[in-house]
CSV table of C-alpha atoms and ligand atoms in Angstrom, one decimal:
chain,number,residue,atom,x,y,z
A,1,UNK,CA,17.0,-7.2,-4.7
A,2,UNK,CA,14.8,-9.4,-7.2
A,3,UNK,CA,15.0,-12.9,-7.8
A,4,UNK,CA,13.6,-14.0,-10.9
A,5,UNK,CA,13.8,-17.7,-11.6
A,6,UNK,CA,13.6,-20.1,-14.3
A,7,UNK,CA,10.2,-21.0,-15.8
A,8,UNK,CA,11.1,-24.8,-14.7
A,9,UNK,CA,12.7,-24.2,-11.5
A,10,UNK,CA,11.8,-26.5,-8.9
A,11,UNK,CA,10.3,-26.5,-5.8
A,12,UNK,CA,13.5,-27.5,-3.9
A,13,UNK,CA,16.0,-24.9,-5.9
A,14,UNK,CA,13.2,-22.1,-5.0
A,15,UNK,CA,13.8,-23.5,-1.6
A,16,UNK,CA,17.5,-23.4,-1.7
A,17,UNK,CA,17.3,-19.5,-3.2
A,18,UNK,CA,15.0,-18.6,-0.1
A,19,UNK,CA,17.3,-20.6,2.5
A,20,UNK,CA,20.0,-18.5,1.1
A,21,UNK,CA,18.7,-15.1,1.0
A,22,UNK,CA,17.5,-15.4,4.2
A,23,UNK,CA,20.5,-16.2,5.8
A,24,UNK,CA,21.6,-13.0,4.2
A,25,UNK,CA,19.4,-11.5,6.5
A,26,UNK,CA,16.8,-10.3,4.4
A,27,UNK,CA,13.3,-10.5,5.0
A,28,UNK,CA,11.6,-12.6,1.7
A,29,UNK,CA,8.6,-12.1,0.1
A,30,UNK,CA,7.6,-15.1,-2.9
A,31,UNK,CA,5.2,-14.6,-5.4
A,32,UNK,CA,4.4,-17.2,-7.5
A,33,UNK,CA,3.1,-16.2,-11.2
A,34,UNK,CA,1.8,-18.3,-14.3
A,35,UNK,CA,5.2,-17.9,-15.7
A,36,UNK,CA,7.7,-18.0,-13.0
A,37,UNK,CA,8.3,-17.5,-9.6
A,38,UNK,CA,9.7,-14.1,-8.3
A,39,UNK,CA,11.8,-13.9,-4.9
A,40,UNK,CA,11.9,-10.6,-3.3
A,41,UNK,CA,14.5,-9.2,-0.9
A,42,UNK,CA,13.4,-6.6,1.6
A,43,UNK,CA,15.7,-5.5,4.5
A,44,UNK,CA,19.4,-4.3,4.6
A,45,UNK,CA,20.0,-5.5,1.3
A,46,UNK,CA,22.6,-2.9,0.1
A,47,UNK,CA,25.3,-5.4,1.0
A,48,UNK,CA,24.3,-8.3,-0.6
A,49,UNK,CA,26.3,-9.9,-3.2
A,50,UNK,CA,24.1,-10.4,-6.6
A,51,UNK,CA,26.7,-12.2,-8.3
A,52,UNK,CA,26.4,-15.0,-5.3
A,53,UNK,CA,22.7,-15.4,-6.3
A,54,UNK,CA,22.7,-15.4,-9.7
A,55,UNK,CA,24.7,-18.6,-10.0
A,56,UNK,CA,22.6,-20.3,-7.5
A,57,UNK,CA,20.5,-23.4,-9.5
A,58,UNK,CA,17.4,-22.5,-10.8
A,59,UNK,CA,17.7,-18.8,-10.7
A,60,UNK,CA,17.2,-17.1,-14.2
A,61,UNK,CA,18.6,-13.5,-12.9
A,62,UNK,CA,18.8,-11.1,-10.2
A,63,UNK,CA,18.2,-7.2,-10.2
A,64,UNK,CA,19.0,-4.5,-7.4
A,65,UNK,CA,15.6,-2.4,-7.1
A,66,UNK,CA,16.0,1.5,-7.3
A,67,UNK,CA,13.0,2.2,-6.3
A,68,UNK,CA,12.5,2.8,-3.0
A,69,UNK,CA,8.5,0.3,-2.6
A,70,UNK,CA,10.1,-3.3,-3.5
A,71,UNK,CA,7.2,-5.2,-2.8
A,72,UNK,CA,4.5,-2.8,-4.8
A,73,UNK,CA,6.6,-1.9,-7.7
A,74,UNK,CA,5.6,-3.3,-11.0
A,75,UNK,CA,8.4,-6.0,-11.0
A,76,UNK,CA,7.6,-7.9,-8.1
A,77,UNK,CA,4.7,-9.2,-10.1
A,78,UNK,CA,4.9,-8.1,-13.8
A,79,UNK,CA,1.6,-9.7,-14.9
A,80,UNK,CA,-0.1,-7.7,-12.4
A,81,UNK,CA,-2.2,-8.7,-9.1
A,82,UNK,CA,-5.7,-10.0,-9.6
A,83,UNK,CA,-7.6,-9.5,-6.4
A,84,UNK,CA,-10.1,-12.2,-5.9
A,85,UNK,CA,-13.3,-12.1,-3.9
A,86,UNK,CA,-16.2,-14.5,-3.3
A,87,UNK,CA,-19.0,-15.4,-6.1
A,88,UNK,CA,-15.7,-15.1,-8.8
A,89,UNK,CA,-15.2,-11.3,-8.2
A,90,UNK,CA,-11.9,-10.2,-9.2
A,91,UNK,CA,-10.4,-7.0,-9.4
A,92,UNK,CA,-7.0,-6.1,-11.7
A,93,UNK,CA,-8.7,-8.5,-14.5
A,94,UNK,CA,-10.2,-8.1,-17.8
A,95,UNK,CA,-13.7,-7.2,-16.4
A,96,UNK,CA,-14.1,-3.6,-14.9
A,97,UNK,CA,-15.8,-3.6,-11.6
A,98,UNK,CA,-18.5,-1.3,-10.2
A,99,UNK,CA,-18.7,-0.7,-6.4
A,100,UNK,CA,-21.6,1.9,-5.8
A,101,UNK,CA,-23.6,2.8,-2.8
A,102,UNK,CA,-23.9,6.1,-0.3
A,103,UNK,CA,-21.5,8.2,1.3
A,104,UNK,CA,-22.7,7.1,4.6
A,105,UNK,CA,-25.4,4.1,5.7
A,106,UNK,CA,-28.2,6.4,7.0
A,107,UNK,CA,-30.9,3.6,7.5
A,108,UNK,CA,-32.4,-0.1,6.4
A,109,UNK,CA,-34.9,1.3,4.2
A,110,UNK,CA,-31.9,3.4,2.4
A,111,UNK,CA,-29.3,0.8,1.7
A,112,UNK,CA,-31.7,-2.3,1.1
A,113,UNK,CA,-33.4,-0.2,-1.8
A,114,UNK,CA,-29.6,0.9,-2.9
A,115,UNK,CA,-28.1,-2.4,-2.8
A,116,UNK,CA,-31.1,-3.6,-5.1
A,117,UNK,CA,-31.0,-1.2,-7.3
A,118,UNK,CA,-27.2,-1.5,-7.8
A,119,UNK,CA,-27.4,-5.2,-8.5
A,120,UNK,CA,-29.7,-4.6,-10.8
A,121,UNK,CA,-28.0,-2.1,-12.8
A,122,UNK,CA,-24.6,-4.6,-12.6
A,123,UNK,CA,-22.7,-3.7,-9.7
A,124,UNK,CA,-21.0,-6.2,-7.8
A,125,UNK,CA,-19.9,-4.2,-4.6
A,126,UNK,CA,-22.3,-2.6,-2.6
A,127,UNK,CA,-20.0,0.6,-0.5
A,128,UNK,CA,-21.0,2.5,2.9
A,129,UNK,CA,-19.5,4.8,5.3
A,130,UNK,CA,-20.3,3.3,9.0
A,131,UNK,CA,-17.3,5.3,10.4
A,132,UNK,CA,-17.5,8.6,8.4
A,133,UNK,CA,-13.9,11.1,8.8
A,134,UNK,CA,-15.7,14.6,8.6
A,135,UNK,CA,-13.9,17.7,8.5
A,136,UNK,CA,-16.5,19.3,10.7
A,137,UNK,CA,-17.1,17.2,14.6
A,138,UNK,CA,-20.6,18.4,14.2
A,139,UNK,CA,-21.4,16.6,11.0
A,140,UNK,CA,-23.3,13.4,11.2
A,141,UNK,CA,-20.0,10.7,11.9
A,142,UNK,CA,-21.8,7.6,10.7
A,143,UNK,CA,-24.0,4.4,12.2
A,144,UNK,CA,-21.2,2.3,13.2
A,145,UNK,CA,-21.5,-1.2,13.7
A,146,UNK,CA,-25.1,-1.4,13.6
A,147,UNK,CA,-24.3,0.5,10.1
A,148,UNK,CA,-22.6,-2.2,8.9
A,149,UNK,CA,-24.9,-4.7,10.1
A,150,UNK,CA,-27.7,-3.0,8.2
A,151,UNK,CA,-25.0,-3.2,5.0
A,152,UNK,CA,-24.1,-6.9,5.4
A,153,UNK,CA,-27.4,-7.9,5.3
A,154,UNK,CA,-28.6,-5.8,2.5
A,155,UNK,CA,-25.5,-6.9,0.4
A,156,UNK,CA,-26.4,-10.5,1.4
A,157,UNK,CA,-29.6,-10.4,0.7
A,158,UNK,CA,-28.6,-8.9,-3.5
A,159,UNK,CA,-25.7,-11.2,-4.0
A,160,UNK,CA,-23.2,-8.3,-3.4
A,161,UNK,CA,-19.9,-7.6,-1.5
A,162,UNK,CA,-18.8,-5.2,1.0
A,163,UNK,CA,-16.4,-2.5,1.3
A,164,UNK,CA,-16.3,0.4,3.4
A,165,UNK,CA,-14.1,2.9,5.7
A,166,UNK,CA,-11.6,1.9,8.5
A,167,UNK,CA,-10.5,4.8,10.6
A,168,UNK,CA,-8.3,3.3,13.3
A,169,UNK,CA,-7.0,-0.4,14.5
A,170,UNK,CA,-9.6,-0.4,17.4
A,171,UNK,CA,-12.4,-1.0,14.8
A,172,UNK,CA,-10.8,-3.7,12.3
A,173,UNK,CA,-11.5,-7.0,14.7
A,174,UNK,CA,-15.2,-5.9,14.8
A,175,UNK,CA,-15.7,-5.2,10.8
A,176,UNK,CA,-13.8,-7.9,9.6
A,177,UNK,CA,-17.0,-10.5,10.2
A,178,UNK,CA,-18.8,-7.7,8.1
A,179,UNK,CA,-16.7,-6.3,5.3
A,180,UNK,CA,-14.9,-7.9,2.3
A,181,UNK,CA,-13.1,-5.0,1.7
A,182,UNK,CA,-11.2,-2.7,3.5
A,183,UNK,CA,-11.5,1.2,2.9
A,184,UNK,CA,-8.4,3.4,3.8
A,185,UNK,CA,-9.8,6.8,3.7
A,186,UNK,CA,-7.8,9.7,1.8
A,187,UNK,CA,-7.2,11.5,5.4
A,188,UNK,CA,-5.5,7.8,6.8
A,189,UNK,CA,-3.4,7.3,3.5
A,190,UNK,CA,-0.2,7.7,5.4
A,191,UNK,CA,-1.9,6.5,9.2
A,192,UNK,CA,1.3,4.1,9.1
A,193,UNK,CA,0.3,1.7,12.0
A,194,UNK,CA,-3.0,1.3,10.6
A,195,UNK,CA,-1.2,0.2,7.3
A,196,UNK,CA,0.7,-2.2,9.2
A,197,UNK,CA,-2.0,-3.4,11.5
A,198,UNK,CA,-4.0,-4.3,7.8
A,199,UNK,CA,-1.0,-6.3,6.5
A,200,UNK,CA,-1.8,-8.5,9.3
A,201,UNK,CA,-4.9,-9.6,8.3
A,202,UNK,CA,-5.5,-11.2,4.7
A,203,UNK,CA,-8.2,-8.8,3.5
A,204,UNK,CA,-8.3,-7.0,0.6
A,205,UNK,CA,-7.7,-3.3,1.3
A,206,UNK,CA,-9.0,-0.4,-0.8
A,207,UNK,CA,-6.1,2.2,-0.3
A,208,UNK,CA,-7.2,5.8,-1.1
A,209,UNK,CA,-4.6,8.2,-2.3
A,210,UNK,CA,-4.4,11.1,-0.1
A,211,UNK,CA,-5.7,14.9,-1.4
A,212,UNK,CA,-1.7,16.1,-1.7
A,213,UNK,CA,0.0,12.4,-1.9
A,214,UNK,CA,2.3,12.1,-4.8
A,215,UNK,CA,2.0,9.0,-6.4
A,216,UNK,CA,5.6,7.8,-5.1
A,217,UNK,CA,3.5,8.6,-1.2
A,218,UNK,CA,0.8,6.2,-2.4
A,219,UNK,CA,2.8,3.5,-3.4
A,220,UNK,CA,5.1,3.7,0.4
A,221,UNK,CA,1.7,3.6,2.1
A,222,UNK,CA,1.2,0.3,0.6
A,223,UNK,CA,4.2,-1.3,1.0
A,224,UNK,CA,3.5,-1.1,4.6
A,225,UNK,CA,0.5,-3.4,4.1
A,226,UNK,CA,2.6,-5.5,1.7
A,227,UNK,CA,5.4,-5.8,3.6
A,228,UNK,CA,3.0,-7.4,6.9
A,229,UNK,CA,2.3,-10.1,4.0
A,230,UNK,CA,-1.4,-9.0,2.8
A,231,UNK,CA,-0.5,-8.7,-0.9
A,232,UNK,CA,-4.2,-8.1,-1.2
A,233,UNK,CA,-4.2,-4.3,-1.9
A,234,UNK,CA,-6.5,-2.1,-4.4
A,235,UNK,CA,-4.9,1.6,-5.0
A,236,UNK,CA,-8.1,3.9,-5.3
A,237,UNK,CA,-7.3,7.6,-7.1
A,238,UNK,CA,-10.2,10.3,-5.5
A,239,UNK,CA,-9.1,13.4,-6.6
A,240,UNK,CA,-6.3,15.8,-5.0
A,241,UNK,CA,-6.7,19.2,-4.1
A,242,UNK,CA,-4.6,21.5,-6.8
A,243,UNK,CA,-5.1,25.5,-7.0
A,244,UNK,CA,-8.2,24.9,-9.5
A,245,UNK,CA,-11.7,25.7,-7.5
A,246,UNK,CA,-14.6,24.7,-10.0
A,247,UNK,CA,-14.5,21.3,-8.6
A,248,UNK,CA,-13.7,20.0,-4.8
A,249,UNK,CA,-10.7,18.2,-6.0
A,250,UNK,CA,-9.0,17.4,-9.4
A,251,UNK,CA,-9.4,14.5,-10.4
A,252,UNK,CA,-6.2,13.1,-11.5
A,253,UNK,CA,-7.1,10.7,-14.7
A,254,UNK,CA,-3.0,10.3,-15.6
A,255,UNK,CA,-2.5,8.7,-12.2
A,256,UNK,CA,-4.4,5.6,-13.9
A,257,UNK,CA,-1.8,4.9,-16.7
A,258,UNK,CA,1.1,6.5,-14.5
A,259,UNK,CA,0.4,4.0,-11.9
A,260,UNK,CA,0.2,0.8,-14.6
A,261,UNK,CA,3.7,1.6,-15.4
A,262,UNK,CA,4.7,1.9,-11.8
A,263,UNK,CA,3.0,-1.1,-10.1
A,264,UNK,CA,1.3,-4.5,-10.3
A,265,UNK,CA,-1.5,-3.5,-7.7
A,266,UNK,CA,-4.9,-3.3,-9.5
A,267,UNK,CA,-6.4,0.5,-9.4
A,268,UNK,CA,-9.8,2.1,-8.7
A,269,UNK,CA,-11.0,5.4,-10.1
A,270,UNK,CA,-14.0,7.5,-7.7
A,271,UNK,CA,-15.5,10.2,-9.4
A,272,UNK,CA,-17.1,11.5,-6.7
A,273,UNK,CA,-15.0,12.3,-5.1
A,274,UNK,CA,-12.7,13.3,-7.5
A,275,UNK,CA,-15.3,16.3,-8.7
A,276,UNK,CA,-17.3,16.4,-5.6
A,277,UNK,CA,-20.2,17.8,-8.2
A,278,UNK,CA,-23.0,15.5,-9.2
A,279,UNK,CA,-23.1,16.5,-12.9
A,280,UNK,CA,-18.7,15.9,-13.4
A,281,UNK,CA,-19.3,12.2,-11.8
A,282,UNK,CA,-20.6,10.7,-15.5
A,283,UNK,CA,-18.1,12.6,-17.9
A,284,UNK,CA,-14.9,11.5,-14.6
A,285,UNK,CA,-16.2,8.0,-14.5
A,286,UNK,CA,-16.5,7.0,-18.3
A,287,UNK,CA,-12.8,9.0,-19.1
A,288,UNK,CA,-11.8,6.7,-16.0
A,289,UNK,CA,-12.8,3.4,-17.7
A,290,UNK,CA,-11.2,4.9,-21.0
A,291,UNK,CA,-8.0,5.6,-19.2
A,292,UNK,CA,-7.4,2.1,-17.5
A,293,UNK,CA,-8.8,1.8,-14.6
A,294,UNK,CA,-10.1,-1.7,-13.0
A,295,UNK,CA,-13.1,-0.5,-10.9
A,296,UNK,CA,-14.9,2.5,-10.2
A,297,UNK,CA,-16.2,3.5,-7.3
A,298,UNK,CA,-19.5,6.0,-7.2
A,299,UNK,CA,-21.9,7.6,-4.6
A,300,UNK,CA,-25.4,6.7,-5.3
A,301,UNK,CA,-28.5,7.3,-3.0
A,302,UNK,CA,-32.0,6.9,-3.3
A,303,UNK,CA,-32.6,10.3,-2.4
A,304,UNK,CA,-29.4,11.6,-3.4
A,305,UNK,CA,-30.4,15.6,-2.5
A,306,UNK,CA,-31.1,14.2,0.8
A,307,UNK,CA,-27.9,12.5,1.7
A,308,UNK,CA,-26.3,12.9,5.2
A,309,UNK,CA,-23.3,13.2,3.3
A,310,UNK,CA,-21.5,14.0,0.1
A,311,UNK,CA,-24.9,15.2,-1.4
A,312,UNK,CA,-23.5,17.2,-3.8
A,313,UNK,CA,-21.6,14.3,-5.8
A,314,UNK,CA,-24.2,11.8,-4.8
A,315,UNK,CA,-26.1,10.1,-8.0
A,316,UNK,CA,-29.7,9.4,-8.0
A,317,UNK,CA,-30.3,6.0,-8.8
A,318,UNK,CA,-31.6,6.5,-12.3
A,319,UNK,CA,-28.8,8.4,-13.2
A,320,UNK,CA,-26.4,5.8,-12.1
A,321,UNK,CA,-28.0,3.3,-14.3
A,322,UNK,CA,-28.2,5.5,-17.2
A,323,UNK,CA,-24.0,5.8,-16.6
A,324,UNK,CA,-23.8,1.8,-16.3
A,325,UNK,CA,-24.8,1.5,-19.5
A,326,UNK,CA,-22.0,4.4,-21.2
A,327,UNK,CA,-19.2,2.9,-19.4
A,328,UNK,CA,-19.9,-0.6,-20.7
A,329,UNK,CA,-20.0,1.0,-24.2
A,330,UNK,CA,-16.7,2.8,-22.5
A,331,UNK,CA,-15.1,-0.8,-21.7
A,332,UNK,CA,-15.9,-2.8,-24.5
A,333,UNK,CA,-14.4,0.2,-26.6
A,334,UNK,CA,-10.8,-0.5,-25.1
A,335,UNK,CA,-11.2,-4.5,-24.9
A,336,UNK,CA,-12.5,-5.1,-21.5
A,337,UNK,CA,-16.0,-5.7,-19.6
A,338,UNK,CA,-18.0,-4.2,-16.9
B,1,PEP,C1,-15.7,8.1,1.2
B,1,PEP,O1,-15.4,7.2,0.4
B,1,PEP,O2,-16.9,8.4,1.5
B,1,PEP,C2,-14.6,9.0,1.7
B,1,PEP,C3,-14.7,9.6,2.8
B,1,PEP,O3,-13.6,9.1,0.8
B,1,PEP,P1,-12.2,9.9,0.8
B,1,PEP,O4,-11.4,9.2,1.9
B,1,PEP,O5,-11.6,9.7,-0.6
B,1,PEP,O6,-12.5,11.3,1.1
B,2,MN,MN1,-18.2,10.4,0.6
């Protein structure tokens, strides 16, 4: 059940609406827009009585929600969700933005001249694997902490912020001091106590949609970091695997519009991943700004043929300037910034 109120509802009717649902029994989650303020219901609310609500002071109306993610569905917040970061970073806003940096942090020398390079070009977050989910045991498996280390200072030193990859609860408490961002890999989409273990926390998390998640999947997966209260989540689109074999995945363009429609949550596009073929990641990444989307995400390397991982859809650095400068053509095209 929604609760929409008035535009001039007070503080103390919003009160009494809360008091009320919750002695319902229903869990409530509040979100407060420019416009109005929008009460939530989650919990056993088939029983409830809407008519009870609606008449309560203050309350403008009150809808039953079919679909079956309450708290990510497009009413909960129908302006959308900005996602804010440090040095006036947002993400769901007017301004598209990049995050770019290797599959995997190899060494100092590699993400200091990355992170300068993608300042440079206009990039505000600077993205590393520490903690790398291969398909093979023997491939390299990342730096770890002193990975991230190495990241945290090079974004520090360039003015930029950090996101990179999560695998399992044990590692959150020793990122957070590192990482602005949260990465949920494709292959943890739907790792559900890891979800819930991030709503704890209040930082942003960069969900990736699993290679054969459905949309409806992708939205579930982050109601369980809504529902722990972190309202902080970026929906990230990589590609899923269909029957076609000229790329490593498809990369799924409609699921940026499709997911506008669907929910408030701000969503990413990664070419890279999406094509898994250096020469696809320019063409996927400017059709990705055209379509919608509110930041891209790209592999870049200094010595991109040399990359521990993900060579193939890693960009030289040259070539990812070069693509900086089309997708700001790209954005200014359809009335937004990058
Ligand atoms: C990555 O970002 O390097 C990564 C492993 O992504 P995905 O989970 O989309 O495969
Ligand atoms: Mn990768």
């Amino acid at each position: 059940m929604i609760v929409a109120m008035q535009e001039n509802a007070t503080e103390e009717q919003i009160d009494a609406v809360i008091s009320v649902m919750v002695e319902s029994g229903v869990e409530v989650h509040r979100t407060t827009g420019e416009v109005q303020t929008i009460l939530a219901a989650v919990g056993a609310t088939a029983g409830l009585d809407l008519a009870k609500f609606g008449s309560l002071p203050g309350v403008l109306n009150v809808h039953r929600i079919s679909s079956p993610y309450k708290l990510a569905g497009r009413g909960f917040r129908p302006e959308g969700t900005v996602v804010e970061f440090r040095n006036g970073v947002k993400i769901g806003g007017k301004q598209i933005a990049v995050m770019a940096g290797p599959c995997s942090i190899e060494s100092r020398d590699q993400i200091f001249e990355t992170a300068k390079r993608v300042k440079a070009a206009g990039g505000s977050f600077l993205r590393g694997g520490a903690f790398k989910p291969r398909s093979s045991p023997y491939s390299f498996q990342g730096m770890g902490i002193p990975g991230l280390e190495l990241m945290r200072a090079a974004a520090d030193a360039y003015d930029l912020l950090v996101v990179s990859e999560v695998m399992e609860i044990s590692q959150i408490e020793p990122m957070l001091p590192h990482v602005d961002c949260f990465q949920v890999g494709a292959r943890n989409m739907q790792n559900f106590n890891l979800l819930r273990e991030l709503g704890q926390t209040r930082k942003p998390v960069l969900l990736k949609r699993g290679m054969a998640a459905t949309l409806e999947e992708l939205l579930l997966s982050a109601e369980y970091i809504l529902s722990g209260g972190n309202y902080n989540v970026i929906l990230c689109e990589r590609g899923i695997r269909t029957f076609e074999t000229a790329t490593r995945n498809t990369m799924d363009i409609s699921a940026i519009p499709v997911t506008k429609k669907l929910t408030h949550l701000p969503m990413v596009a990664d070419p890279s991943h999406g094509t898994g073929r250096r020469d696809m990641v320019a063409p996927l990444a400017k059709a990705s700004v055209a379509a919608g989307a509110d930041a891209i995400l790209i592999e870049v390397h200094p010595n991109a043929d040399k990359a521990a991982s993900d060579a193939a859809q890693t960009l030289f650095l040259d070539q990812f300037e070069k693509l900086m400068g089309e997708m700001k053509a790209i954005a200014t095209a359809v009335g937004r910034s990058l």
